[in-house]
Amino acid sequence: MATATLDLRPEVGKFLDSELQQPLVGGKAAAGSDKATFETHDPGSGDKLATVPHMTAKDVDAAVAAAQKAFDSSGWATMPPNERGALLHRLADEVERRIPIIGQIEALDAGKLEPHAQGDVANFVATIRYFAEMAQHISRRNVLAVKGHEAWTMRQPWGPCGYIFPWNFPFLLIGWGIAPALAAGNTVVIKPAEDTPLSAIYLSRLAKEVGIPDGVINVVTGLGPTTGCALSSHPGLRRMSFTGSPEVGRMVAEACGKNLTPVKLELGGKGAAVVFDDVNIQDTATKLVGAITFHTGQVCCDATRWLVHKSIYQKFVDECVKQMKNVKVGYQMDGNTQMGPVVNEKQRKRVLGYLEKGVKEGAKMIIEGGPAEVPGKTGHYVKPCLLEGTLENVAAREEIFGPVAYLAKFESEDEALKMVNCTDYGLANSVWSTDLNRCSRVAEQMKAGNSWINAHNVFPHGVPYGGIGKSGLGGGVNSPETLFDYWRSVSCVRPL
Ligand code: NAD
């Protein structure tokens, strides 16, 4: 094991110490039908963490069949909501008890700082509890007042639901995705990203341990064009959910369209932060620098375009430069690190490529970006970077998905709004001002699923989180409505 030099928790060492990390399908360890495998690596050191089955279409068939069998005959779908809730709470409790373990696995696999990875795991726990609790209080049967008829509607779970996830928040996103589906009585098949399969594998085993029936939570590991494609085009799924890039999202939606499978898409973003002239410059700079360097800028809803009022522009830039220069780039498992690696070499080249293209198109580099060196580590490191220029620039238009913010000036509120909305993306923006009336007015006119005021990246349960346009469709996640997405409504009518 290449991680031998690390100070691992004994349970993590034991977890990583097997030759093949097999996920559970139908409650049994699945090696993959043709025995093909792939490796997952630590992005900060390049060391191999584990070998994982590369599952075929046949394996995906088996996983969907297992989910269907569990739906039909394990009792999960018909269980009284409080009993199902009790099992989900047991899962949440057990995950909570293991936050340090799952957090360390996630930190190693995704290149996250350990406290951030632990925060993601805690968020998973809160999501499971939120939906498990809510599902117990919603009526499954409503009588309708219809003249001359006896009529009622029923809420029933759909059946097997498919999930494809990206690598940036692997465990947290699994929670956001599957919690409402499970609480409503569905079964799930999860395909984690090929860069970060380990926490999903761990979860599939833990689900069995806490007594969730076999086949309720199935995990298939593999690459996008094979395993992912087989899952998104599977006719046995009753619902599909995809989180990832708009390019792959389109393919997934097309595949689902062929089977008429309802699909939810959570895609990329090019969010803006509008900074008015009455802000506390130092404090706002701290929060935005913190946001763009958090998880090395690999956050779909990040503020990547900072639109700043002309009268404070230079002061604001100077403060951001001062703060960003102090961000310590390093190995994610080193306690002093403030910004770790990006997830893989492809992502590093993507970030560096955008810097090059942006500068070629006329953007000015306010802080020199580029590759970063971390002594003793051969991982995928880049420096945080600030660019400035016009919003026509490629670096201001396209999602970079790295620690790069693009600055531009505005003079009026109208102009700021036009600049925010001049994108096909529509995920999340923020507005910063001490005038809260102005903040609300601007927030309501930003064309996106989410508008934050004097904050960026806040996700309380109960507030829907999702995108419009190129950033997604289907109403988002994390709100009460999400639970209703996982029930189909059946009406029954009897003439009197
Ligand atoms: P990606 O689209 O490349 O991959 C996402 C997943 O899709 C992976 O599991 C991958 O294996 C799978 N996949 C790839 N090709 C496939 C195919 N042909 N058919 C089916 N599945 C396939 O995205 P990524 O690089 O992993 O993640 C980054 C993207 O995700 C960014 O655009 C980011 O903004 C977005 N994202 C969005 C949200 C959100 O909530 N809106 C959250 C996180 C990430």
Coordinates of C-alpha atoms in Angstrom, one line a residue, residues 12-441:
V12 CA -8.8 3.3 7.1
G13 CA -5.6 1.3 6.8
K14 CA -7.7 -1.9 7.1
F15 CA -10.2 -0.7 4.5
L16 CA -7.5 0.2 2.0
D17 CA -5.6 -3.0 2.7
S18 CA -7.5 -5.3 0.4
E19 CA -6.5 -6.3 -3.1
L20 CA -9.8 -5.3 -4.7
Q21 CA -12.3 -2.8 -3.3
Q22 CA -15.6 -4.4 -4.1
P23 CA -18.9 -2.5 -3.7
L24 CA -22.0 -4.4 -2.7
V25 CA -24.7 -5.2 -5.3
G26 CA -27.8 -7.0 -3.9
G27 CA -25.9 -7.3 -0.6
K28 CA -23.0 -9.2 -2.0
A29 CA -19.5 -8.1 -2.9
A30 CA -19.3 -7.6 -6.6
A31 CA -16.0 -8.1 -8.4
G32 CA -17.3 -7.3 -11.9
S33 CA -18.3 -9.9 -14.5
D34 CA -15.3 -9.6 -16.7
K35 CA -12.8 -9.0 -13.9
A36 CA -11.7 -5.7 -15.4
T37 CA -10.4 -3.1 -12.9
F38 CA -9.2 0.5 -12.6
E39 CA -7.1 2.2 -10.0
T40 CA -8.0 5.2 -7.8
H41 CA -5.2 7.5 -6.6
D42 CA -4.4 10.1 -4.0
P43 CA -4.5 13.4 -6.0
G44 CA -2.0 15.0 -3.6
S45 CA 0.7 12.4 -3.8
G46 CA -0.2 10.4 -7.0
D47 CA 0.0 7.2 -4.9
K48 CA -2.3 4.4 -5.7
L49 CA -5.1 4.0 -3.1
A50 CA -7.0 1.0 -4.4
T51 CA -8.0 -1.2 -7.3
V52 CA -11.7 -1.2 -8.1
P53 CA -13.9 -3.3 -10.4
H54 CA -14.7 -1.7 -13.7
M55 CA -18.2 -2.9 -14.1
T56 CA -19.8 -3.7 -17.4
A57 CA -23.3 -3.3 -18.8
K58 CA -24.0 -6.9 -17.5
D59 CA -23.1 -5.8 -14.0
V60 CA -25.3 -2.7 -14.2
D61 CA -28.1 -5.1 -15.3
A62 CA -27.5 -7.1 -12.2
A63 CA -27.5 -4.1 -10.0
V64 CA -30.8 -2.7 -11.4
A65 CA -32.3 -6.2 -11.1
A66 CA -31.1 -6.4 -7.5
A67 CA -32.7 -2.9 -6.8
Q68 CA -36.0 -4.1 -8.4
K69 CA -36.0 -7.3 -6.4
A70 CA -35.4 -5.4 -3.2
F71 CA -38.2 -3.0 -4.2
D72 CA -40.6 -5.9 -4.9
S73 CA -39.8 -8.3 -2.1
S74 CA -37.6 -7.0 0.6
G75 CA -40.4 -5.1 2.4
W76 CA -38.5 -1.8 2.0
A77 CA -41.1 -0.1 -0.2
T78 CA -44.1 -1.2 1.9
M79 CA -42.5 -0.8 5.3
P80 CA -44.3 1.6 7.6
P81 CA -42.6 5.0 7.3
N82 CA -41.4 5.1 10.9
E83 CA -39.7 1.7 10.6
R84 CA -38.0 2.7 7.4
G85 CA -37.1 6.0 9.1
A86 CA -35.6 4.1 12.0
L87 CA -33.3 2.2 9.7
L88 CA -32.2 5.4 7.9
H89 CA -31.5 7.0 11.3
R90 CA -29.5 4.0 12.2
L91 CA -27.5 4.5 9.0
A92 CA -27.1 8.2 9.9
D93 CA -25.9 7.4 13.4
E94 CA -23.4 4.9 12.2
V95 CA -22.0 7.2 9.6
E96 CA -21.8 9.9 12.2
R97 CA -19.8 7.6 14.5
R98 CA -17.4 7.0 11.6
I99 CA -17.0 10.6 10.5
P100 CA -13.2 10.5 11.1
I101 CA -12.9 7.3 9.1
I102 CA -15.1 8.1 6.1
G103 CA -13.7 11.7 6.2
Q104 CA -10.1 10.3 6.0
I105 CA -11.0 8.0 3.1
E106 CA -12.7 10.9 1.3
A107 CA -9.8 13.3 1.9
L108 CA -7.4 10.8 0.4
D109 CA -9.5 9.9 -2.6
A110 CA -10.8 13.3 -3.5
G111 CA -7.8 15.5 -2.4
K112 CA -9.9 17.3 0.2
L113 CA -8.6 18.8 3.4
E114 CA -9.6 16.4 6.1
P115 CA -11.8 18.9 8.1
H116 CA -13.6 19.7 4.9
A117 CA -14.1 16.0 4.1
Q118 CA -15.4 15.5 7.6
G119 CA -17.8 18.4 7.1
D120 CA -19.1 16.6 3.9
V121 CA -19.7 13.4 5.9
A122 CA -21.5 15.4 8.6
N123 CA -23.7 17.0 5.9
F124 CA -24.6 13.5 4.6
V125 CA -25.8 12.6 8.2
A126 CA -27.9 15.7 8.4
T127 CA -29.4 15.1 5.0
I128 CA -30.4 11.5 5.8
R129 CA -32.0 12.6 9.1
Y130 CA -33.8 15.6 7.4
F131 CA -35.5 13.4 4.8
A132 CA -36.0 10.4 7.1
E133 CA -37.9 12.6 9.5
M134 CA -39.9 14.5 7.0
A135 CA -41.1 11.4 5.2
Q136 CA -42.7 10.2 8.5
H137 CA -45.0 13.2 8.6
I138 CA -46.4 13.3 5.2
S139 CA -49.7 11.6 4.4
R140 CA -49.6 8.9 1.8
R141 CA -53.3 9.0 1.1
N142 CA -55.5 12.1 0.6
V143 CA -59.2 12.1 0.2
L144 CA -60.5 14.4 -2.4
A145 CA -63.8 16.3 -2.3
V146 CA -65.3 15.5 -5.7
K147 CA -69.0 15.9 -6.4
G148 CA -70.8 12.5 -7.0
H149 CA -67.6 10.5 -6.5
E150 CA -65.5 8.9 -3.8
A151 CA -62.0 9.9 -4.8
W152 CA -58.5 9.8 -3.3
T153 CA -54.9 10.0 -4.2
M154 CA -52.0 7.8 -3.0
R155 CA -48.3 8.5 -3.0
Q156 CA -46.2 5.5 -3.9
P157 CA -42.5 5.1 -4.4
W158 CA -41.3 4.6 -8.0
G159 CA -38.9 1.7 -7.8
P160 CA -35.2 1.6 -8.7
C161 CA -33.6 5.0 -9.1
G162 CA -30.2 5.5 -10.7
Y163 CA -27.5 8.1 -9.7
I164 CA -24.3 9.2 -11.4
F165 CA -22.1 11.5 -9.3
P166 CA -18.9 13.6 -9.9
W167 CA -15.7 13.6 -7.9
N168 CA -15.8 17.0 -6.1
F169 CA -18.2 16.2 -3.2
P170 CA -18.6 12.4 -3.5
F171 CA -20.2 11.5 -0.2
L172 CA -22.1 14.7 0.4
L173 CA -23.7 14.5 -3.0
I174 CA -24.7 10.9 -2.5
G175 CA -26.6 12.0 0.6
W176 CA -28.3 14.8 -1.2
G177 CA -29.3 12.4 -4.0
I178 CA -30.4 9.2 -2.3
A179 CA -31.8 10.5 1.0
P180 CA -35.2 11.6 -0.3
A181 CA -35.4 8.5 -2.6
L182 CA -34.8 6.1 0.3
A183 CA -37.0 7.9 2.7
A184 CA -39.8 7.7 0.2
G185 CA -39.4 3.9 -0.2
N186 CA -37.4 3.6 -3.4
T187 CA -34.2 1.6 -4.0
V188 CA -31.0 3.0 -5.6
V189 CA -28.1 2.2 -7.9
I190 CA -25.2 4.6 -7.5
K191 CA -22.3 5.1 -9.8
P192 CA -19.6 7.2 -8.1
A193 CA -17.0 9.0 -10.2
E194 CA -14.0 6.9 -11.3
D195 CA -11.7 9.3 -9.4
T196 CA -13.5 8.9 -6.1
P197 CA -15.3 5.5 -5.7
L198 CA -14.1 4.6 -2.2
S199 CA -16.7 6.4 0.0
A200 CA -19.6 4.9 -2.0
I201 CA -18.1 1.5 -1.6
Y202 CA -17.8 2.0 2.1
L203 CA -21.4 3.2 2.3
S204 CA -22.7 0.1 0.4
R205 CA -21.1 -2.1 3.1
L206 CA -22.2 0.0 6.0
A207 CA -25.8 -0.1 4.7
K208 CA -25.8 -3.9 5.0
E209 CA -24.2 -3.7 8.5
V210 CA -27.0 -1.5 9.9
G211 CA -29.7 -3.8 8.5
I212 CA -30.9 -2.0 5.4
P213 CA -32.2 -4.8 3.3
D214 CA -29.9 -6.2 0.6
G215 CA -30.4 -4.5 -2.8
V216 CA -31.8 -1.3 -1.4
I217 CA -28.4 0.5 -1.9
N218 CA -26.3 -0.9 -4.7
V219 CA -23.1 0.6 -6.0
V220 CA -21.6 0.1 -9.4
T221 CA -18.0 1.3 -10.0
G222 CA -16.5 2.1 -13.4
L223 CA -15.8 4.7 -16.0
G224 CA -18.4 7.1 -17.5
P225 CA -18.6 5.9 -21.1
T226 CA -19.1 2.3 -20.0
T227 CA -20.6 1.9 -16.6
G228 CA -22.2 5.3 -16.5
C229 CA -23.6 5.0 -20.0
A230 CA -25.0 1.6 -19.2
L231 CA -26.7 3.0 -16.1
S232 CA -28.2 6.1 -17.6
S233 CA -29.6 4.1 -20.6
H234 CA -31.0 1.3 -18.4
P235 CA -34.7 0.8 -19.1
G236 CA -35.3 -0.7 -15.7
L237 CA -34.8 2.6 -13.8
R238 CA -37.8 4.5 -12.8
R239 CA -35.9 7.8 -12.1
M240 CA -32.5 9.0 -12.9
S241 CA -30.3 11.7 -11.4
F242 CA -27.1 13.0 -12.8
T243 CA -24.6 15.5 -11.2
G244 CA -21.7 16.5 -13.4
S245 CA -20.8 18.5 -16.5
P246 CA -23.4 19.9 -18.9
E247 CA -21.7 18.0 -21.7
V248 CA -22.3 14.6 -20.1
G249 CA -25.6 15.8 -18.6
R250 CA -26.9 16.2 -22.2
M251 CA -25.9 12.6 -23.0
V252 CA -27.6 11.3 -19.9
A253 CA -30.8 13.3 -20.7
E254 CA -30.8 11.9 -24.2
A255 CA -30.4 8.3 -22.9
C256 CA -33.2 8.8 -20.4
G257 CA -35.4 10.4 -23.1
K258 CA -35.2 7.2 -25.1
N259 CA -36.6 5.2 -22.2
L260 CA -38.9 8.0 -21.0
T261 CA -37.2 7.9 -17.7
P262 CA -37.7 11.1 -15.7
V263 CA -34.3 12.7 -15.1
K264 CA -32.9 15.4 -12.8
L265 CA -29.7 17.2 -13.8
E266 CA -27.4 19.1 -11.5
L267 CA -24.7 20.6 -13.8
G268 CA -21.9 23.2 -13.9
G269 CA -21.9 26.9 -13.2
K270 CA -20.2 30.2 -13.8
G271 CA -21.5 32.1 -10.7
A272 CA -21.0 35.8 -10.0
A273 CA -20.5 37.8 -6.8
V274 CA -21.7 41.4 -7.1
V275 CA -19.8 43.6 -4.7
F276 CA -21.3 47.1 -4.1
D277 CA -19.4 50.1 -2.8
D278 CA -20.7 50.0 0.7
V279 CA -19.2 46.7 1.8
N280 CA -16.5 46.0 4.4
I281 CA -13.7 45.4 1.8
Q282 CA -11.5 43.3 4.0
D283 CA -14.3 41.0 5.2
T284 CA -15.8 40.6 1.7
A285 CA -12.4 39.8 0.2
T286 CA -11.8 37.2 3.0
K287 CA -15.1 35.5 2.2
L288 CA -14.6 35.4 -1.6
V289 CA -11.0 34.4 -1.5
G290 CA -12.1 31.7 1.0
A291 CA -14.8 30.6 -1.4
I292 CA -12.6 30.3 -4.6
T293 CA -9.8 28.5 -2.8
F294 CA -12.2 26.1 -0.9
H295 CA -11.7 22.7 -2.3
T296 CA -9.3 24.3 -4.8
G297 CA -12.2 26.0 -6.6
Q298 CA -13.7 22.7 -7.7
V299 CA -17.2 23.8 -6.6
C300 CA -20.0 24.0 -9.1
C301 CA -21.7 27.0 -7.5
D302 CA -18.5 29.0 -6.8
A303 CA -18.3 32.7 -7.3
T304 CA -15.9 32.7 -10.3
R305 CA -16.8 36.1 -11.7
W306 CA -16.3 38.9 -9.1
L307 CA -18.1 42.0 -10.3
V308 CA -17.0 45.0 -8.2
H309 CA -18.2 48.6 -8.1
K310 CA -15.8 50.9 -9.9
S311 CA -15.3 53.2 -6.9
I312 CA -13.8 50.5 -4.7
Y313 CA -12.4 48.3 -7.4
Q314 CA -8.7 48.9 -6.9
K315 CA -8.9 48.8 -3.1
F316 CA -10.8 45.5 -3.3
V317 CA -8.4 44.0 -5.8
D318 CA -5.4 45.0 -3.6
E319 CA -7.0 43.4 -0.6
C320 CA -7.8 40.2 -2.5
V321 CA -4.2 40.0 -3.8
K322 CA -2.8 40.4 -0.3
Q323 CA -5.0 37.6 1.0
M324 CA -4.7 35.2 -1.9
K325 CA -0.9 35.5 -1.8
N326 CA -1.0 34.1 1.8
V327 CA -3.0 31.0 0.9
K328 CA -0.9 28.0 1.7
V329 CA -1.0 25.4 -1.1
G330 CA 0.0 21.9 0.1
Y331 CA -0.7 18.3 0.5
Q332 CA -4.3 17.8 1.7
M333 CA -3.3 15.6 4.6
D334 CA -0.9 18.2 6.0
G335 CA -2.6 20.1 8.8
N336 CA -1.1 23.5 7.7
T337 CA -2.5 23.3 4.2
Q338 CA -5.2 25.8 3.2
M339 CA -5.6 24.7 -0.5
G340 CA -4.9 21.1 -1.7
P341 CA -4.5 19.6 -5.1
V342 CA -7.0 19.4 -8.0
V343 CA -8.4 15.9 -8.5
N344 CA -6.2 14.7 -11.4
E345 CA -3.8 15.7 -14.2
K346 CA -6.6 16.2 -16.7
Q347 CA -8.2 18.8 -14.3
R348 CA -4.8 20.5 -13.7
K349 CA -4.3 20.8 -17.4
R350 CA -7.8 22.2 -17.8
V351 CA -7.1 24.9 -15.3
L352 CA -3.7 25.8 -16.8
G353 CA -5.2 25.7 -20.3
Y354 CA -7.9 28.3 -19.3
L355 CA -5.3 30.6 -17.9
E356 CA -3.3 30.4 -21.1
K357 CA -6.4 30.9 -23.3
G358 CA -7.7 33.7 -21.1
V359 CA -4.5 35.6 -21.3
K360 CA -4.2 35.1 -25.0
E361 CA -7.7 36.6 -25.4
G362 CA -6.6 39.7 -23.4
A363 CA -7.2 39.0 -19.7
K364 CA -4.6 40.4 -17.3
M365 CA -3.3 38.1 -14.6
I366 CA -3.4 40.1 -11.4
I367 CA -1.8 37.2 -9.5
E368 CA 0.4 34.9 -11.4
G369 CA -1.4 31.5 -11.6
G370 CA 0.2 28.3 -12.9
P371 CA 1.5 25.0 -11.7
A372 CA 2.4 24.9 -8.0
E373 CA 5.2 22.7 -6.5
V374 CA 4.7 21.0 -3.1
P375 CA 8.0 19.6 -1.8
G376 CA 8.1 15.8 -1.7
K377 CA 4.7 15.4 -3.5
T378 CA 4.0 14.7 -7.1
G379 CA 0.3 15.5 -7.0
H380 CA -1.7 17.8 -9.1
Y381 CA -1.2 21.3 -7.7
V382 CA -2.0 24.7 -9.1
K383 CA -1.6 28.2 -7.7
P384 CA -4.8 30.3 -6.9
C385 CA -5.2 33.0 -9.5
L386 CA -7.0 36.3 -10.2
L387 CA -7.7 37.5 -13.8
E388 CA -9.3 40.7 -14.9
G389 CA -10.8 41.9 -18.2
T390 CA -14.0 41.9 -20.2
L391 CA -16.7 39.3 -19.8
E392 CA -16.3 38.2 -23.4
N393 CA -13.1 36.5 -22.5
V394 CA -13.2 32.6 -22.5
A395 CA -12.0 32.5 -18.9
A396 CA -15.0 34.7 -17.9
R397 CA -17.5 32.6 -19.9
E398 CA -16.6 29.0 -19.4
E399 CA -16.4 26.9 -16.3
I400 CA -12.8 26.4 -15.3
F401 CA -13.4 24.4 -12.1
G402 CA -10.3 25.5 -10.3
P403 CA -9.0 28.3 -8.0
V404 CA -9.4 31.1 -10.6
A405 CA -11.6 34.2 -10.1
Y406 CA -12.2 36.7 -12.9
L407 CA -12.7 40.3 -11.9
A408 CA -14.6 43.1 -13.8
K409 CA -15.9 46.5 -12.9
F410 CA -19.5 47.9 -12.9
E411 CA -20.9 51.4 -12.4
S412 CA -24.7 50.8 -11.8
E413 CA -27.0 48.2 -10.4
D414 CA -28.5 47.6 -13.9
E415 CA -25.1 47.1 -15.4
A416 CA -24.2 44.7 -12.6
L417 CA -27.3 42.6 -13.3
K418 CA -26.7 42.5 -17.0
M419 CA -23.2 41.2 -16.3
V420 CA -24.4 38.6 -13.9
N421 CA -27.0 37.3 -16.3
C422 CA -24.9 37.3 -19.5
T423 CA -24.3 33.6 -19.3
D424 CA -26.0 30.4 -20.3
Y425 CA -25.3 29.0 -16.8
G426 CA -27.8 29.6 -14.0
L427 CA -26.6 27.9 -10.8
A428 CA -25.8 30.4 -8.0
N429 CA -24.7 34.0 -7.5
S430 CA -24.2 36.3 -4.6
V431 CA -24.7 40.0 -3.8
W432 CA -22.7 41.9 -1.3
S433 CA -23.8 45.2 0.3
T434 CA -24.9 46.7 3.6
D435 CA -28.1 47.9 2.0
L436 CA -30.3 44.8 2.4
N437 CA -33.1 46.2 0.3
R438 CA -30.8 46.5 -2.6
C439 CA -29.5 43.0 -1.9
S440 CA -32.9 41.5 -2.0
R441 CA -33.8 43.5 -5.2

